[in-house]
PDB file of C-alpha atoms in Angstrom:
ATOM      1  CA  MET A 533     -63.748  -4.072 -38.948  1.00 49.00           C
ATOM      2  CA  LEU A 534     -63.275  -2.842 -35.390  1.00 46.00           C
ATOM      3  CA  GLY A 535     -63.118  -6.429 -34.138  1.00 48.00           C
ATOM      4  CA  GLY A 536     -60.481  -7.234 -36.734  1.00 50.00           C
ATOM      5  CA  CYS A 537     -58.365  -4.249 -35.667  1.00 47.00           C
ATOM      6  CA  VAL A 538     -58.583  -5.240 -32.020  1.00 45.00           C
ATOM      7  CA  LEU A 539     -57.598  -8.811 -32.864  1.00 46.00           C
ATOM      8  CA  ALA A 540     -54.653  -7.600 -34.949  1.00 47.00           C
ATOM      9  CA  TRP A 541     -53.565  -5.287 -32.112  1.00 47.00           C
ATOM     10  CA  LEU A 542     -53.757  -8.111 -29.571  1.00 44.00           C
ATOM     11  CA  CYS A 543     -51.722 -10.377 -31.843  1.00 49.00           C
ATOM     12  CA  ALA A 544     -49.104  -7.670 -32.302  1.00 47.00           C
ATOM     13  CA  VAL A 545     -48.874  -7.071 -28.531  1.00 42.00           C
ATOM     14  CA  GLY A 546     -48.599 -10.811 -27.879  1.00 48.00           C
ATOM     15  CA  SER A 547     -45.874 -11.151 -30.467  1.00 49.00           C
ATOM     16  CA  ALA A 548     -43.947  -8.203 -29.028  1.00 44.00           C
ATOM     17  CA  MET A 549     -44.238  -9.619 -25.505  1.00 45.00           C
ATOM     18  CA  ALA A 550     -43.012 -13.017 -26.689  1.00 45.00           C
ATOM     19  CA  GLN A 551     -40.052 -11.401 -28.421  1.00 56.00           C
ATOM     20  CA  SER A 552     -39.184  -9.349 -25.314  1.00 65.00           C
ATOM     21  CA  THR A 553     -39.326 -12.293 -22.919  1.00 81.00           C
ATOM     22  CA  PRO A 554     -35.725 -13.172 -22.017  1.00 83.00           C
ATOM     23  CA  PRO A 555     -34.616 -16.767 -22.569  1.00 92.00           C
ATOM     24  CA  ARG A 556     -34.523 -18.931 -19.476  1.00 94.00           C
ATOM     25  CA  PRO A 557     -31.216 -19.126 -17.594  1.00 97.00           C
ATOM     26  CA  LEU A 558     -28.575 -21.648 -18.530  1.00 98.00           C
ATOM     27  CA  VAL A 559     -28.164 -24.130 -15.668  1.00 98.00           C
ATOM     28  CA  MET A 560     -24.606 -25.285 -15.097  1.00 98.00           C
ATOM     29  CA  LEU A 561     -23.930 -28.299 -12.879  1.00 98.00           C
ATOM     30  CA  VAL A 562     -20.946 -28.175 -10.506  1.00 98.00           C
ATOM     31  CA  GLU A 563     -19.937 -31.167  -8.429  1.00 94.00           C
ATOM     32  CA  THR A 564     -20.321 -30.587  -4.699  1.00 93.00           C
ATOM     33  CA  SER A 565     -16.839 -31.969  -3.973  1.00 88.00           C
ATOM     34  CA  ALA A 566     -15.153 -29.324  -6.146  1.00 91.00           C
ATOM     35  CA  LEU A 567     -12.572 -27.145  -4.391  1.00 91.00           C
ATOM     36  CA  MET A 568     -10.822 -23.956  -5.361  1.00 94.00           C
ATOM     37  CA  PRO A 569      -9.696 -22.985  -7.895  1.00 95.00           C
ATOM     38  CA  GLN A 570     -12.482 -24.992  -9.568  1.00 95.00           C
ATOM     39  CA  ALA A 571     -15.257 -23.849  -7.207  1.00 96.00           C
ATOM     40  CA  ARG A 572     -16.137 -22.775  -3.697  1.00 96.00           C
ATOM     41  CA  ILE A 573     -19.568 -23.954  -2.595  1.00 96.00           C
ATOM     42  CA  GLN A 574     -21.569 -22.650   0.346  1.00 95.00           C
ATOM     43  CA  GLY A 575     -24.731 -24.596   1.048  1.00 91.00           C
ATOM     44  CA  ASP A 576     -26.550 -24.861  -2.262  1.00 92.00           C
ATOM     45  CA  ARG A 577     -24.669 -21.980  -3.919  1.00 96.00           C
ATOM     46  CA  VAL A 578     -21.512 -21.827  -6.016  1.00 98.00           C
ATOM     47  CA  VAL A 579     -19.988 -18.557  -4.831  1.00 97.00           C
ATOM     48  CA  GLU A 580     -16.703 -18.354  -6.756  1.00 97.00           C
ATOM     49  CA  GLY A 581     -14.163 -20.235  -8.820  1.00 97.00           C
ATOM     50  CA  LEU A 582     -13.154 -21.046 -12.377  1.00 97.00           C
ATOM     51  CA  HIS A 583     -16.296 -23.080 -13.118  1.00 98.00           C
ATOM     52  CA  LEU A 584     -18.546 -20.166 -12.149  1.00 98.00           C
ATOM     53  CA  ASP A 585     -16.455 -17.648 -14.110  1.00 98.00           C
ATOM     54  CA  LEU A 586     -16.432 -19.900 -17.168  1.00 98.00           C
ATOM     55  CA  GLY A 587     -20.161 -20.586 -16.976  1.00 98.00           C
ATOM     56  CA  GLN A 588     -20.981 -16.890 -16.695  1.00 98.00           C
ATOM     57  CA  ALA A 589     -18.709 -16.045 -19.638  1.00 98.00           C
ATOM     58  CA  LEU A 590     -20.299 -18.722 -21.826  1.00 98.00           C
ATOM     59  CA  ALA A 591     -23.847 -17.798 -20.773  1.00 98.00           C
ATOM     60  CA  ARG A 592     -23.211 -14.138 -21.560  1.00 98.00           C
ATOM     61  CA  ARG A 593     -22.031 -15.032 -25.056  1.00 98.00           C
ATOM     62  CA  LEU A 594     -25.105 -17.216 -25.485  1.00 98.00           C
ATOM     63  CA  GLY A 595     -27.429 -14.384 -24.423  1.00 97.00           C
ATOM     64  CA  ARG A 596     -28.520 -15.977 -21.158  1.00 97.00           C
ATOM     65  CA  GLU A 597     -28.143 -15.635 -17.415  1.00 97.00           C
ATOM     66  CA  LEU A 598     -26.370 -18.427 -15.538  1.00 98.00           C
ATOM     67  CA  VAL A 599     -27.578 -20.542 -12.633  1.00 98.00           C
ATOM     68  CA  ALA A 600     -24.838 -22.705 -11.076  1.00 98.00           C
ATOM     69  CA  ARG A 601     -26.275 -25.784  -9.333  1.00 98.00           C
ATOM     70  CA  PRO A 602     -24.139 -28.013  -7.046  1.00 97.00           C
ATOM     71  CA  VAL A 603     -24.689 -31.762  -7.561  1.00 97.00           C
ATOM     72  CA  PRO A 604     -22.853 -34.712  -5.962  1.00 93.00           C
ATOM     73  CA  ARG A 605     -20.281 -36.276  -8.266  1.00 88.00           C
ATOM     74  CA  LYS A 606     -22.094 -39.624  -8.347  1.00 89.00           C
ATOM     75  CA  ARG A 607     -25.267 -37.913  -9.604  1.00 95.00           C
ATOM     76  CA  LEU A 608     -23.724 -35.684 -12.288  1.00 95.00           C
ATOM     77  CA  ALA A 609     -24.418 -37.966 -15.253  1.00 95.00           C
ATOM     78  CA  GLU A 610     -27.974 -38.734 -14.100  1.00 96.00           C
ATOM     79  CA  ALA A 611     -28.745 -35.058 -13.386  1.00 97.00           C
ATOM     80  CA  LEU A 612     -27.471 -33.958 -16.791  1.00 97.00           C
ATOM     81  CA  GLN A 613     -29.361 -36.759 -18.550  1.00 96.00           C
ATOM     82  CA  ARG A 614     -32.616 -35.889 -16.738  1.00 96.00           C
ATOM     83  CA  GLY A 615     -32.338 -32.197 -17.623  1.00 96.00           C
ATOM     84  CA  GLU A 616     -31.683 -30.975 -14.079  1.00 97.00           C
ATOM     85  CA  GLY A 617     -28.896 -28.974 -15.682  1.00 98.00           C
ATOM     86  CA  ASP A 618     -28.009 -27.883 -19.197  1.00 98.00           C
ATOM     87  CA  LEU A 619     -24.254 -27.800 -19.072  1.00 97.00           C
ATOM     88  CA  LEU A 620     -21.277 -29.377 -17.327  1.00 97.00           C
ATOM     89  CA  CYS A 621     -17.732 -28.182 -17.957  1.00 97.00           C
ATOM     90  CA  ASP A 622     -14.150 -29.228 -17.178  1.00 96.00           C
ATOM     91  CA  TYR A 623     -14.821 -32.886 -17.966  1.00 93.00           C
ATOM     92  CA  GLN A 624     -13.922 -35.235 -20.808  1.00 90.00           C
ATOM     93  CA  SER A 625     -16.239 -37.558 -22.689  1.00 89.00           C
ATOM     94  CA  ASP A 626     -14.536 -40.695 -21.362  1.00 84.00           C
ATOM     95  CA  TRP A 627     -15.012 -39.499 -17.769  1.00 85.00           C
ATOM     96  CA  LEU A 628     -18.797 -39.254 -17.905  1.00 89.00           C
ATOM     97  CA  PRO A 629     -21.030 -41.909 -19.480  1.00 87.00           C
ATOM     98  CA  GLY A 630     -24.217 -40.744 -21.149  1.00 89.00           C
ATOM     99  CA  ALA A 631     -25.818 -39.516 -24.346  1.00 89.00           C
ATOM    100  CA  PHE A 632     -24.385 -36.013 -24.180  1.00 96.00           C
ATOM    101  CA  ALA A 633     -23.167 -33.634 -26.856  1.00 97.00           C
ATOM    102  CA  TRP A 634     -19.549 -32.748 -26.126  1.00 98.00           C
ATOM    103  CA  SER A 635     -17.916 -29.456 -26.999  1.00 98.00           C
ATOM    104  CA  ARG A 636     -14.548 -29.094 -28.612  1.00 97.00           C
ATOM    105  CA  PRO A 637     -11.655 -29.659 -26.170  1.00 97.00           C
ATOM    106  CA  PHE A 638     -10.475 -26.271 -24.930  1.00 97.00           C
ATOM    107  CA  LEU A 639      -9.820 -26.063 -21.178  1.00 97.00           C
ATOM    108  CA  PRO A 640      -6.158 -26.861 -20.447  1.00 96.00           C
ATOM    109  CA  ASP A 641      -4.637 -28.566 -17.442  1.00 95.00           C
ATOM    110  CA  GLN A 642      -1.793 -30.960 -16.736  1.00 96.00           C
ATOM    111  CA  ALA A 643      -1.716 -34.035 -14.541  1.00 96.00           C
ATOM    112  CA  LEU A 644       1.527 -33.838 -12.570  1.00 98.00           C
ATOM    113  CA  LEU A 645       3.545 -36.175 -10.425  1.00 98.00           C
ATOM    114  CA  ILE A 646       5.165 -34.085  -7.714  1.00 98.00           C
ATOM    115  CA  THR A 647       7.874 -35.227  -5.310  1.00 98.00           C
ATOM    116  CA  ALA A 648       9.093 -33.623  -2.090  1.00 98.00           C
ATOM    117  CA  ALA A 649      12.581 -32.146  -2.484  1.00 98.00           C
ATOM    118  CA  SER A 650      13.672 -34.131   0.573  1.00 97.00           C
ATOM    119  CA  ALA A 651      13.135 -37.411  -1.326  1.00 97.00           C
ATOM    120  CA  PRO A 652      14.966 -38.759  -4.387  1.00 96.00           C
ATOM    121  CA  ALA A 653      13.437 -37.478  -7.612  1.00 96.00           C
ATOM    122  CA  PRO A 654      12.081 -40.228  -9.884  1.00 96.00           C
ATOM    123  CA  ALA A 655      13.454 -40.016 -13.413  1.00 95.00           C
ATOM    124  CA  THR A 656      10.387 -41.745 -14.864  1.00 96.00           C
ATOM    125  CA  LEU A 657       6.985 -42.952 -13.723  1.00 96.00           C
ATOM    126  CA  SER A 658       8.209 -46.552 -13.739  1.00 96.00           C
ATOM    127  CA  ALA A 659      10.657 -45.663 -10.932  1.00 96.00           C
ATOM    128  CA  LEU A 660       7.652 -45.402  -8.590  1.00 96.00           C
ATOM    129  CA  ALA A 661       6.728 -49.080  -8.732  1.00 97.00           C
ATOM    130  CA  GLY A 662       5.875 -50.242  -5.229  1.00 96.00           C
ATOM    131  CA  GLN A 663       6.080 -46.765  -3.688  1.00 97.00           C
ATOM    132  CA  PRO A 664       2.965 -45.124  -2.219  1.00 98.00           C
ATOM    133  CA  VAL A 665       1.684 -42.244  -4.329  1.00 98.00           C
ATOM    134  CA  GLY A 666      -0.827 -39.693  -3.079  1.00 98.00           C
ATOM    135  CA  THR A 667      -4.067 -39.897  -5.064  1.00 97.00           C
ATOM    136  CA  VAL A 668      -7.688 -38.745  -4.757  1.00 94.00           C
ATOM    137  CA  ARG A 669     -10.410 -41.258  -3.984  1.00 90.00           C
ATOM    138  CA  GLY A 670     -12.641 -41.951  -6.952  1.00 83.00           C
ATOM    139  CA  TYR A 671     -10.221 -40.520  -9.524  1.00 86.00           C
ATOM    140  CA  VAL A 672      -8.636 -42.681 -12.201  1.00 86.00           C
ATOM    141  CA  TYR A 673      -5.034 -42.291 -13.337  1.00 93.00           C
ATOM    142  CA  PRO A 674      -4.803 -44.329 -16.530  1.00 91.00           C
ATOM    143  CA  GLU A 675      -1.208 -43.401 -17.390  1.00 93.00           C
ATOM    144  CA  MET A 676       0.006 -44.511 -13.959  1.00 95.00           C
ATOM    145  CA  ALA A 677      -2.022 -47.701 -14.068  1.00 94.00           C
ATOM    146  CA  ASP A 678      -0.769 -48.563 -17.557  1.00 95.00           C
ATOM    147  CA  THR A 679       2.864 -47.872 -16.644  1.00 95.00           C
ATOM    148  CA  LEU A 680       3.014 -49.446 -13.183  1.00 95.00           C
ATOM    149  CA  ARG A 681       0.167 -51.986 -13.297  1.00 95.00           C
ATOM    150  CA  ALA A 682       0.282 -53.931 -10.014  1.00 95.00           C
ATOM    151  CA  GLY A 683       3.126 -51.684  -8.846  1.00 96.00           C
ATOM    152  CA  PHE A 684       0.830 -48.622  -8.681  1.00 97.00           C
ATOM    153  CA  MET A 685       0.414 -48.164  -4.920  1.00 98.00           C
ATOM    154  CA  ARG A 686      -2.379 -45.627  -4.408  1.00 98.00           C
ATOM    155  CA  ASN A 687      -2.648 -43.713  -1.142  1.00 98.00           C
ATOM    156  CA  ASP A 688      -6.073 -42.111  -1.393  1.00 97.00           C
ATOM    157  CA  ALA A 689      -7.136 -38.775   0.073  1.00 96.00           C
ATOM    158  CA  PRO A 690     -10.739 -37.517   0.052  1.00 93.00           C
ATOM    159  CA  ASP A 691      -9.897 -34.507  -2.134  1.00 93.00           C
ATOM    160  CA  ALA A 692      -7.088 -32.759  -3.994  1.00 94.00           C
ATOM    161  CA  VAL A 693      -6.225 -30.304  -1.224  1.00 95.00           C
ATOM    162  CA  THR A 694      -5.960 -33.039   1.408  1.00 96.00           C
ATOM    163  CA  ASN A 695      -3.754 -34.949  -1.022  1.00 97.00           C
ATOM    164  CA  LEU A 696      -1.294 -32.026  -1.076  1.00 98.00           C
ATOM    165  CA  GLN A 697      -1.487 -31.700   2.706  1.00 97.00           C
ATOM    166  CA  LYS A 698      -0.481 -35.349   3.098  1.00 98.00           C
ATOM    167  CA  LEU A 699       2.573 -34.686   0.963  1.00 98.00           C
ATOM    168  CA  ALA A 700       3.464 -31.588   2.987  1.00 98.00           C
ATOM    169  CA  LEU A 701       3.157 -33.574   6.237  1.00 98.00           C
ATOM    170  CA  GLY A 702       5.466 -36.291   4.937  1.00 97.00           C
ATOM    171  CA  ARG A 703       2.868 -39.037   4.879  1.00 97.00           C
ATOM    172  CA  VAL A 704       3.770 -39.702   1.252  1.00 98.00           C
ATOM    173  CA  GLN A 705       6.771 -38.558  -0.783  1.00 98.00           C
ATOM    174  CA  HIS A 706       5.003 -38.444  -4.140  1.00 98.00           C
ATOM    175  CA  ALA A 707       1.557 -37.249  -5.202  1.00 98.00           C
ATOM    176  CA  LEU A 708      -0.518 -36.881  -8.332  1.00 98.00           C
ATOM    177  CA  THR A 709      -2.194 -33.512  -8.782  1.00 97.00           C
ATOM    178  CA  GLY A 710      -3.453 -31.080 -11.393  1.00 95.00           C
ATOM    179  CA  ARG A 711      -1.315 -28.078 -12.246  1.00 96.00           C
ATOM    180  CA  ARG A 712      -4.225 -25.700 -11.665  1.00 95.00           C
ATOM    181  CA  VAL A 713      -4.774 -26.987  -8.117  1.00 95.00           C
ATOM    182  CA  LEU A 714      -1.058 -26.951  -7.299  1.00 97.00           C
ATOM    183  CA  GLU A 715      -0.422 -23.429  -8.594  1.00 95.00           C
ATOM    184  CA  TYR A 716      -3.486 -22.020  -6.836  1.00 95.00           C
ATOM    185  CA  GLN A 717      -2.622 -23.616  -3.484  1.00 96.00           C
ATOM    186  CA  GLN A 718       0.947 -22.321  -3.807  1.00 96.00           C
ATOM    187  CA  ARG A 719      -0.245 -18.830  -4.713  1.00 94.00           C
ATOM    188  CA  ILE A 720      -2.550 -18.496  -1.697  1.00 95.00           C
ATOM    189  CA  GLY A 721       0.156 -19.866   0.603  1.00 96.00           C
ATOM    190  CA  ASN A 722      -1.566 -23.131   1.552  1.00 95.00           C
ATOM    191  CA  PHE A 723       1.179 -25.301   0.079  1.00 97.00           C
ATOM    192  CA  LYS A 724       4.786 -24.260   0.673  1.00 97.00           C
ATOM    193  CA  LEU A 725       6.666 -27.557   0.443  1.00 98.00           C
ATOM    194  CA  ALA A 726       9.831 -27.505  -1.677  1.00 98.00           C
ATOM    195  CA  LEU A 727       9.457 -29.816  -4.671  1.00 98.00           C
ATOM    196  CA  HIS A 728      11.542 -31.347  -7.407  1.00 98.00           C
ATOM    197  CA  PRO A 729      10.530 -30.221 -10.911  1.00 97.00           C
ATOM    198  CA  PRO A 730       7.289 -32.117 -11.576  1.00 97.00           C
ATOM    199  CA  LEU A 731       6.890 -34.921 -14.074  1.00 97.00           C
ATOM    200  CA  VAL A 732       4.067 -34.227 -16.538  1.00 97.00           C
ATOM    201  CA  VAL A 733       1.919 -37.355 -16.552  1.00 96.00           C
ATOM    202  CA  SER A 734      -0.564 -36.132 -19.151  1.00 94.00           C
ATOM    203  CA  GLU A 735      -1.858 -33.052 -20.915  1.00 93.00           C
ATOM    204  CA  VAL A 736      -5.573 -32.448 -20.555  1.00 90.00           C
ATOM    205  CA  LEU A 737      -7.921 -30.398 -22.705  1.00 95.00           C
ATOM    206  CA  ALA A 738     -11.261 -30.637 -20.961  1.00 96.00           C
ATOM    207  CA  GLN A 739     -14.665 -30.141 -22.555  1.00 97.00           C
ATOM    208  CA  CYS A 740     -18.227 -29.143 -21.770  1.00 98.00           C
ATOM    209  CA  ALA A 741     -21.160 -31.567 -21.996  1.00 98.00           C
ATOM    210  CA  LEU A 742     -24.672 -30.537 -23.014  1.00 98.00           C
ATOM    211  CA  SER A 743     -27.803 -32.198 -21.681  1.00 97.00           C
ATOM    212  CA  PRO A 744     -30.107 -33.689 -24.340  1.00 96.00           C
ATOM    213  CA  SER A 745     -32.715 -31.152 -23.171  1.00 96.00           C
ATOM    214  CA  SER A 746     -30.396 -28.127 -23.163  1.00 97.00           C
ATOM    215  CA  PRO A 747     -31.853 -25.057 -24.910  1.00 96.00           C
ATOM    216  CA  VAL A 748     -28.366 -24.396 -26.317  1.00 97.00           C
ATOM    217  CA  ASN A 749     -27.144 -26.479 -29.218  1.00 97.00           C
ATOM    218  CA  LEU A 750     -23.591 -27.668 -29.768  1.00 98.00           C
ATOM    219  CA  THR A 751     -22.887 -25.284 -32.640  1.00 98.00           C
ATOM    220  CA  ALA A 752     -23.769 -22.277 -30.486  1.00 98.00           C
ATOM    221  CA  LEU A 753     -21.728 -23.581 -27.548  1.00 98.00           C
ATOM    222  CA  ASN A 754     -18.654 -24.171 -29.695  1.00 98.00           C
ATOM    223  CA  ALA A 755     -19.016 -20.694 -31.180  1.00 98.00           C
ATOM    224  CA  ALA A 756     -19.120 -19.208 -27.663  1.00 98.00           C
ATOM    225  CA  ILE A 757     -16.015 -21.206 -26.706  1.00 98.00           C
ATOM    226  CA  GLN A 758     -14.213 -20.021 -29.829  1.00 98.00           C
ATOM    227  CA  GLY A 759     -15.049 -16.443 -28.869  1.00 98.00           C
ATOM    228  CA  LEU A 760     -13.549 -16.976 -25.396  1.00 97.00           C
ATOM    229  CA  ILE A 761     -10.356 -18.260 -26.976  1.00 97.00           C
ATOM    230  CA  SER A 762     -10.094 -15.737 -29.818  1.00 97.00           C
ATOM    231  CA  ASP A 763     -10.359 -12.596 -27.708  1.00 96.00           C
ATOM    232  CA  GLY A 764      -8.168 -13.909 -24.871  1.00 97.00           C
ATOM    233  CA  GLU A 765     -10.935 -14.102 -22.257  1.00 97.00           C
ATOM    234  CA  LEU A 766     -10.241 -17.760 -21.507  1.00 97.00           C
ATOM    235  CA  GLN A 767      -6.601 -17.030 -20.690  1.00 96.00           C
ATOM    236  CA  ARG A 768      -7.640 -14.114 -18.483  1.00 96.00           C
ATOM    237  CA  LEU A 769     -10.032 -16.378 -16.575  1.00 96.00           C
ATOM    238  CA  LEU A 770      -7.334 -19.011 -16.059  1.00 95.00           C
ATOM    239  CA  ALA A 771      -4.791 -16.378 -14.989  1.00 94.00           C
ATOM    240  CA  ARG A 772      -6.966 -15.369 -12.017  1.00 92.00           C
ATOM    241  CA  TYR A 773      -6.129 -18.629 -10.307  1.00 91.00           C
ATOM    242  CA  ARG A 774      -2.455 -19.132 -11.120  1.00 87.00           C
TER     243      ARG A 774
END
């Protein structure tokens, strides 16, 4: 009888310890080329930015801590597929090949065509045929390509901030950029060039992708996203960088 009591006590202690063990952190992948407001990366750490804020907010609602892991853009799909991370946000399913579970679209942005005020303002995208347009290397611009076809004259920069700098320096008169990047660079005073009202090229509602080995399932992730939207936290996060 004593042995049975001891065994029962040990089982109860083991069960209690298992229940008290916190779930492992949620690992969010962030591409190393990301710039503010998306992310600021120092060495192997993501130190600030919308991606970090969003990941922490989602992890909190999912009852987990967050680990943000920088990964080169070319390795994102492979890293997520191999389980090196659980989650990747601010992407769309047609941007990233792989067998991932995709959340509901929820993260807004706009692709803009901006033109220096010193140059004639294009009335439509088709007016830019044959004119150089500032773009970011490795990014695709399907609306521009469909509209202009062979007349789409890309002038690539290594990143979004350099793309804006080229416009400010007069190296191009037109550039494609995201509204989030533009508004943040204007707010911190890094981009002061006078512009015509921008042309909205496309509306974007980005998503999050889950690794096949993620401990979080899609239903739970979508519920966490809905909570962010319903109580206004998502808008508060976005407002930090406008």
